[in-house]
Amino acid sequence: MDLPHTESQRVLGIVITGGSRGLGYALAREFLLKGDRVIISGRNPEHLEHAVESLKAEIRGCEIYGICMDVGNPEKLDLFSSFIITRLGQVDRWINNAGTSGLRKAPLCQLEASDILETCTTNLAGSMLMSKIATEIMSNQPSEDIPSYHIFNMGFSTSGAKFSRSNIPHKASKLGVAAISHFLCRELHEQGIRGIGIHELSPGLVKTDLLLRDTSPETKEFLDLIAESPEKVARKLVPKIRAANGRKSHIRYRSIAGMGLHALMQLSLKKVGNPLREMILDLSSRKRGDEPL
């Protein structure tokens, strides 16, 4: 596939943590298809190398770089920052995608201490450290009085945590990630830094190893039915991320109400077959003024 070039499209510098697999990889691919320049990071050097080579092979002429990085390791922050500045020069969008739900979906008392620590370190400390590096880089870039550069975190709202099936360390750390977005936005405003926007990014249920890990066959069947592929989610989110504006926002793949409707539809369609499927899809698309679910 050849890289499309359009004179009217601005080329953006993109950083995606946890970009070697799953949603991070799909997001990187979509940005590259838009002509953007992308850096992805990951902890596994083999997965990272394979991701970079796969993207280069599929999208000829794309500009993609990879760096092996554990977002929870403070010792490599300077190296990571230097790599980004050297390769991209300017960062326009930074997506803190790296995260983990832990090894087991189990009560807190049954979890290993090391598993608890890794989950909280990767999700909460990792997002905080990456937000620190992103704001440092962006603060040194040419800026105006309106946000030109944007950081995206993937936290949980209170309602999101309530309905999550994940363990306590995952839910608690993801609530903390949302708090990072809230307080960082306020802090930048108080410091008079107007050129950076801080946003929450909600991809919904995405079919990844993270979602399906340690699930029963029944739960897996349900998630397979209602969750979306990384590729489909990325296709919808990337234009929204590229068009981000303002100091703060919450960008969703699908609204909470839309997620509920989608789940009900999928469960119904599994039982009633194609005729009703077409009718519901048509009604839903007209009612919501959106693409069919």
Short mmCIF file of C-alpha atoms in Angstrom, two decimals:
data_model
loop_
_atom_site.label_atom_id
_atom_site.label_comp_id
_atom_site.label_asym_id
_atom_site.label_seq_id
_atom_site.Cartn_x
_atom_site.Cartn_y
_atom_site.Cartn_z
CA MET A 1 0.00 0.00 0.00
CA ASP A 2 1.37 3.39 -0.99
CA LEU A 3 1.29 6.32 1.40
CA PRO A 4 -1.33 8.87 0.31
CA HIS A 5 -0.22 12.48 0.07
CA THR A 6 -2.61 15.43 0.09
CA GLU A 7 -1.44 19.02 -0.05
CA SER A 8 -4.25 20.20 2.22
CA GLN A 9 -3.44 17.81 5.01
CA ARG A 10 -1.12 18.90 7.78
CA VAL A 11 1.46 16.27 8.74
CA LEU A 12 1.48 15.66 12.50
CA GLY A 13 4.13 14.26 14.82
CA ILE A 14 2.60 11.43 16.85
CA VAL A 15 3.83 9.50 19.91
CA ILE A 16 1.98 6.33 20.99
CA THR A 17 3.09 4.36 24.03
CA GLY A 18 2.27 0.66 23.99
CA GLY A 19 2.13 0.80 20.21
CA SER A 20 3.56 -2.54 19.19
CA ARG A 21 0.29 -4.52 19.44
CA GLY A 22 -3.47 -4.20 19.75
CA LEU A 23 -5.09 -0.78 19.71
CA GLY A 24 -1.76 1.09 19.85
CA TYR A 25 -0.61 -0.63 16.68
CA ALA A 26 -3.94 0.02 14.95
CA LEU A 27 -3.79 3.71 15.92
CA ALA A 28 -0.23 3.98 14.57
CA ARG A 29 -1.33 2.42 11.29
CA GLU A 30 -4.21 4.87 10.87
CA PHE A 31 -2.01 7.88 11.60
CA LEU A 32 0.54 6.65 9.06
CA LEU A 33 -2.20 6.24 6.47
CA LYS A 34 -3.00 9.92 7.05
CA GLY A 35 0.62 10.77 6.24
CA ASP A 36 1.66 11.50 9.83
CA ARG A 37 5.07 10.76 11.35
CA VAL A 38 4.83 8.27 14.22
CA ILE A 39 6.89 6.96 17.13
CA ILE A 40 5.69 3.88 18.98
CA SER A 41 7.11 2.39 22.16
CA GLY A 42 6.82 -1.05 23.74
CA ARG A 43 8.50 -3.20 26.36
CA ASN A 44 9.11 -6.27 24.19
CA PRO A 45 11.89 -5.61 21.65
CA GLU A 46 10.79 -8.46 19.35
CA HIS A 47 7.18 -7.29 19.22
CA LEU A 48 8.34 -3.71 18.67
CA GLU A 49 10.68 -4.59 15.82
CA HIS A 50 8.00 -6.72 14.17
CA ALA A 51 5.46 -3.89 14.46
CA VAL A 52 7.76 -1.32 12.86
CA GLU A 53 8.77 -3.64 10.03
CA SER A 54 5.16 -4.68 9.38
CA LEU A 55 4.01 -1.07 9.13
CA LYS A 56 6.90 -0.16 6.83
CA ALA A 57 6.11 -3.12 4.60
CA GLU A 58 2.40 -2.33 4.39
CA ILE A 59 2.59 1.46 4.04
CA ARG A 60 5.42 2.25 1.68
CA GLY A 61 7.07 5.59 2.32
CA CYS A 62 5.71 5.95 5.85
CA GLU A 63 7.80 7.44 8.64
CA ILE A 64 7.61 5.15 11.67
CA TYR A 65 10.10 4.74 14.52
CA GLY A 66 10.12 2.39 17.48
CA ILE A 67 11.88 2.53 20.83
CA CYS A 68 11.93 -0.12 23.54
CA MET A 69 10.56 1.59 26.64
CA ASP A 70 8.90 0.64 29.91
CA VAL A 71 6.72 3.65 30.72
CA GLY A 72 7.04 2.95 34.45
CA ASN A 73 10.85 3.07 34.40
CA PRO A 74 12.09 6.59 35.27
CA GLU A 75 15.69 5.74 34.37
CA LYS A 76 15.02 5.94 30.62
CA LEU A 77 12.98 9.14 30.52
CA ASP A 78 15.82 11.32 29.22
CA LEU A 79 16.69 8.76 26.53
CA PHE A 80 13.04 8.55 25.48
CA SER A 81 12.70 12.32 25.32
CA SER A 82 15.89 12.72 23.28
CA PHE A 83 14.81 9.98 20.86
CA ILE A 84 11.47 11.69 20.26
CA ILE A 85 12.95 15.15 19.72
CA THR A 86 15.64 13.81 17.40
CA ARG A 87 13.25 11.77 15.25
CA LEU A 88 10.16 13.98 15.15
CA GLY A 89 11.37 17.45 16.06
CA GLN A 90 7.83 18.43 17.01
CA VAL A 91 5.16 16.40 18.82
CA ASP A 92 1.57 17.35 17.98
CA ARG A 93 -0.31 14.41 19.54
CA TRP A 94 0.79 12.18 22.42
CA ILE A 95 -1.29 9.10 23.30
CA ASN A 96 -0.66 7.34 26.60
CA ASN A 97 -1.93 3.96 25.45
CA ALA A 98 0.41 1.65 27.41
CA GLY A 99 -1.46 -0.16 30.16
CA THR A 100 -2.18 -3.48 31.82
CA SER A 101 -5.11 -5.07 33.63
CA GLY A 102 -2.85 -7.42 35.57
CA LEU A 103 -2.32 -11.13 35.26
CA ARG A 104 -5.54 -12.22 36.95
CA LYS A 105 -9.10 -10.96 37.39
CA ALA A 106 -9.29 -11.93 41.06
CA PRO A 107 -10.06 -10.37 44.48
CA LEU A 108 -7.31 -8.17 45.89
CA CYS A 109 -6.42 -10.68 48.62
CA GLN A 110 -5.72 -13.34 45.99
CA LEU A 111 -3.40 -11.23 43.82
CA GLU A 112 0.37 -11.40 43.99
CA ALA A 113 1.97 -8.25 45.36
CA SER A 114 4.20 -8.02 42.28
CA ASP A 115 1.13 -8.11 40.01
CA ILE A 116 -0.54 -5.31 41.99
CA LEU A 117 2.59 -3.18 41.85
CA GLU A 118 3.14 -3.69 38.11
CA THR A 119 -0.46 -2.79 37.27
CA CYS A 120 -0.38 0.42 39.29
CA THR A 121 3.11 1.35 38.11
CA THR A 122 2.32 0.87 34.42
CA ASN A 123 -1.11 2.50 34.43
CA LEU A 124 -0.82 5.29 36.98
CA ALA A 125 2.89 6.07 37.36
CA GLY A 126 3.49 5.34 33.68
CA SER A 127 0.79 7.76 32.51
CA MET A 128 2.08 10.39 34.92
CA LEU A 129 5.70 10.03 33.80
CA MET A 130 4.74 10.08 30.13
CA SER A 131 2.54 13.14 30.68
CA LYS A 132 5.52 14.84 32.32
CA ILE A 133 7.75 14.15 29.31
CA ALA A 134 5.03 15.17 26.86
CA THR A 135 4.39 18.51 28.59
CA GLU A 136 8.13 19.23 28.80
CA ILE A 137 8.58 18.63 25.08
CA MET A 138 5.45 20.52 24.04
CA SER A 139 6.19 23.48 26.33
CA ASN A 140 9.41 24.07 24.40
CA GLN A 141 7.69 24.08 21.02
CA PRO A 142 6.34 27.19 19.23
CA SER A 143 2.96 27.97 20.71
CA GLU A 144 -0.01 30.32 20.61
CA ASP A 145 -2.73 31.23 23.09
CA ILE A 146 -4.86 28.28 22.00
CA PRO A 147 -3.91 24.59 22.31
CA SER A 148 -1.93 23.39 19.33
CA TYR A 149 -0.56 20.24 20.97
CA HIS A 150 -2.61 17.57 22.68
CA ILE A 151 -2.06 14.76 25.20
CA PHE A 152 -4.49 11.86 25.51
CA ASN A 153 -4.89 9.63 28.56
CA MET A 154 -7.06 6.54 28.94
CA GLY A 155 -8.58 6.70 32.40
CA PHE A 156 -11.83 5.51 33.95
CA SER A 157 -14.79 7.61 34.95
CA THR A 158 -16.54 6.61 38.18
CA SER A 159 -19.28 4.90 36.19
CA GLY A 160 -16.72 3.21 33.96
CA ALA A 161 -14.91 1.76 36.97
CA LYS A 162 -18.22 0.65 38.46
CA PHE A 163 -19.08 -1.49 35.46
CA SER A 164 -15.57 -2.75 34.77
CA ARG A 165 -14.91 -6.45 35.32
CA SER A 166 -11.24 -5.85 36.08
CA ASN A 167 -9.53 -6.18 39.45
CA ILE A 168 -9.09 -3.43 42.06
CA PRO A 169 -5.54 -2.39 41.05
CA HIS A 170 -6.68 -1.86 37.47
CA LYS A 171 -9.82 0.09 38.37
CA ALA A 172 -8.06 2.19 41.01
CA SER A 173 -5.11 3.03 38.76
CA LYS A 174 -7.39 3.92 35.84
CA LEU A 175 -9.41 6.24 38.08
CA GLY A 176 -6.07 7.81 38.95
CA VAL A 177 -5.24 8.28 35.27
CA ALA A 178 -8.43 10.31 34.83
CA ALA A 179 -7.36 12.39 37.83
CA ILE A 180 -4.01 13.06 36.14
CA SER A 181 -5.85 14.51 33.14
CA HIS A 182 -8.04 16.69 35.35
CA PHE A 183 -5.28 18.11 37.54
CA LEU A 184 -2.71 18.47 34.76
CA CYS A 185 -5.16 20.52 32.72
CA ARG A 186 -5.76 22.77 35.73
CA GLU A 187 -2.05 23.05 36.48
CA LEU A 188 -1.15 24.08 32.93
CA HIS A 189 -3.88 26.72 33.01
CA GLU A 190 -2.59 28.08 36.32
CA GLN A 191 0.94 28.23 34.88
CA GLY A 192 -0.30 30.20 31.88
CA ILE A 193 0.59 27.41 29.44
CA ARG A 194 -2.11 27.79 26.77
CA GLY A 195 -0.68 25.71 23.95
CA ILE A 196 -1.34 22.23 25.38
CA GLY A 197 -4.67 20.43 25.62
CA ILE A 198 -5.26 17.45 27.93
CA HIS A 199 -7.91 14.94 26.91
CA GLU A 200 -9.44 11.66 28.01
CA LEU A 201 -9.67 8.99 25.31
CA SER A 202 -12.22 6.17 25.66
CA PRO A 203 -11.93 3.41 23.06
CA GLY A 204 -14.65 1.27 24.65
CA LEU A 205 -14.43 -2.52 24.54
CA VAL A 206 -11.65 -3.51 22.16
CA LYS A 207 -10.81 -7.10 21.26
CA THR A 208 -7.29 -7.34 22.64
CA ASP A 209 -5.38 -9.72 24.89
CA LEU A 210 -5.86 -7.18 27.67
CA LEU A 211 -9.65 -7.52 27.50
CA LEU A 212 -9.86 -11.28 27.02
CA ARG A 213 -7.19 -12.33 29.53
CA ASP A 214 -8.34 -14.66 32.31
CA THR A 215 -11.98 -14.82 31.19
CA SER A 216 -14.40 -17.75 31.27
CA PRO A 217 -15.58 -19.27 27.95
CA GLU A 218 -19.01 -17.69 28.48
CA THR A 219 -17.55 -14.26 29.14
CA LYS A 220 -15.23 -14.56 26.17
CA GLU A 221 -18.17 -15.41 23.92
CA PHE A 222 -20.03 -12.35 25.19
CA LEU A 223 -17.01 -10.05 24.71
CA ASP A 224 -16.40 -11.44 21.24
CA LEU A 225 -19.95 -10.46 20.42
CA ILE A 226 -20.00 -6.87 21.68
CA ALA A 227 -16.34 -5.75 21.56
CA GLU A 228 -14.90 -4.11 18.45
CA SER A 229 -11.70 -4.86 16.57
CA PRO A 230 -8.72 -2.53 17.17
CA GLU A 231 -8.75 -1.60 13.51
CA LYS A 232 -12.38 -0.45 13.54
CA VAL A 233 -11.90 1.57 16.72
CA ALA A 234 -8.73 3.21 15.38
CA ARG A 235 -10.43 4.23 12.13
CA LYS A 236 -13.01 6.19 14.09
CA LEU A 237 -10.75 7.61 16.80
CA VAL A 238 -7.83 8.86 14.71
CA PRO A 239 -9.78 11.59 12.85
CA LYS A 240 -11.13 12.78 16.22
CA ILE A 241 -7.65 12.82 17.73
CA ARG A 242 -6.22 14.71 14.76
CA ALA A 243 -9.05 17.27 14.97
CA ALA A 244 -8.75 17.75 18.75
CA ASN A 245 -9.03 21.31 20.01
CA GLY A 246 -9.51 23.18 23.24
CA ARG A 247 -7.97 22.71 26.68
CA LYS A 248 -9.83 19.54 27.54
CA SER A 249 -12.37 17.10 26.18
CA HIS A 250 -13.50 13.48 26.39
CA ILE A 251 -13.15 11.69 23.08
CA ARG A 252 -15.12 8.44 22.87
CA TYR A 253 -15.34 5.73 20.26
CA ARG A 254 -18.97 5.38 21.21
CA SER A 255 -21.10 7.10 23.85
CA ILE A 256 -22.10 5.17 26.96
CA ALA A 257 -25.69 5.07 25.71
CA GLY A 258 -24.42 3.96 22.31
CA MET A 259 -22.40 1.17 23.90
CA GLY A 260 -25.48 -0.09 25.71
CA LEU A 261 -27.55 0.05 22.54
CA HIS A 262 -24.84 -1.73 20.59
CA ALA A 263 -24.63 -4.51 23.18
CA LEU A 264 -28.39 -5.00 23.19
CA MET A 265 -28.47 -5.04 19.42
CA GLN A 266 -25.70 -7.58 19.13
CA LEU A 267 -27.33 -9.87 21.67
CA SER A 268 -30.67 -9.57 19.88
CA LEU A 269 -29.18 -10.06 16.44
CA LYS A 270 -27.52 -13.26 17.52
CA LYS A 271 -30.96 -14.71 18.14
CA VAL A 272 -33.22 -13.15 15.53
CA GLY A 273 -31.12 -13.35 12.36
CA ASN A 274 -30.59 -11.15 9.33
CA PRO A 275 -34.03 -9.62 8.56
CA LEU A 276 -34.35 -7.94 11.94
CA ARG A 277 -30.65 -7.17 11.87
CA GLU A 278 -31.06 -4.99 8.79
CA MET A 279 -34.11 -3.25 10.20
CA ILE A 280 -32.41 -2.42 13.51
CA LEU A 281 -29.25 -1.22 11.81
CA ASP A 282 -31.26 1.07 9.54
CA LEU A 283 -33.36 2.45 12.41
CA SER A 284 -30.30 2.95 14.61
CA SER A 285 -28.31 4.79 11.95
CA ARG A 286 -31.22 7.14 11.19
CA LYS A 287 -32.05 7.79 14.84
CA ARG A 288 -28.49 8.54 15.91
CA GLY A 289 -27.46 10.33 12.74
CA ASP A 290 -24.36 8.19 12.82
CA GLU A 291 -22.82 5.32 10.90
CA PRO A 292 -24.47 1.94 11.53
CA LEU A 293 -23.14 0.19 14.62
#
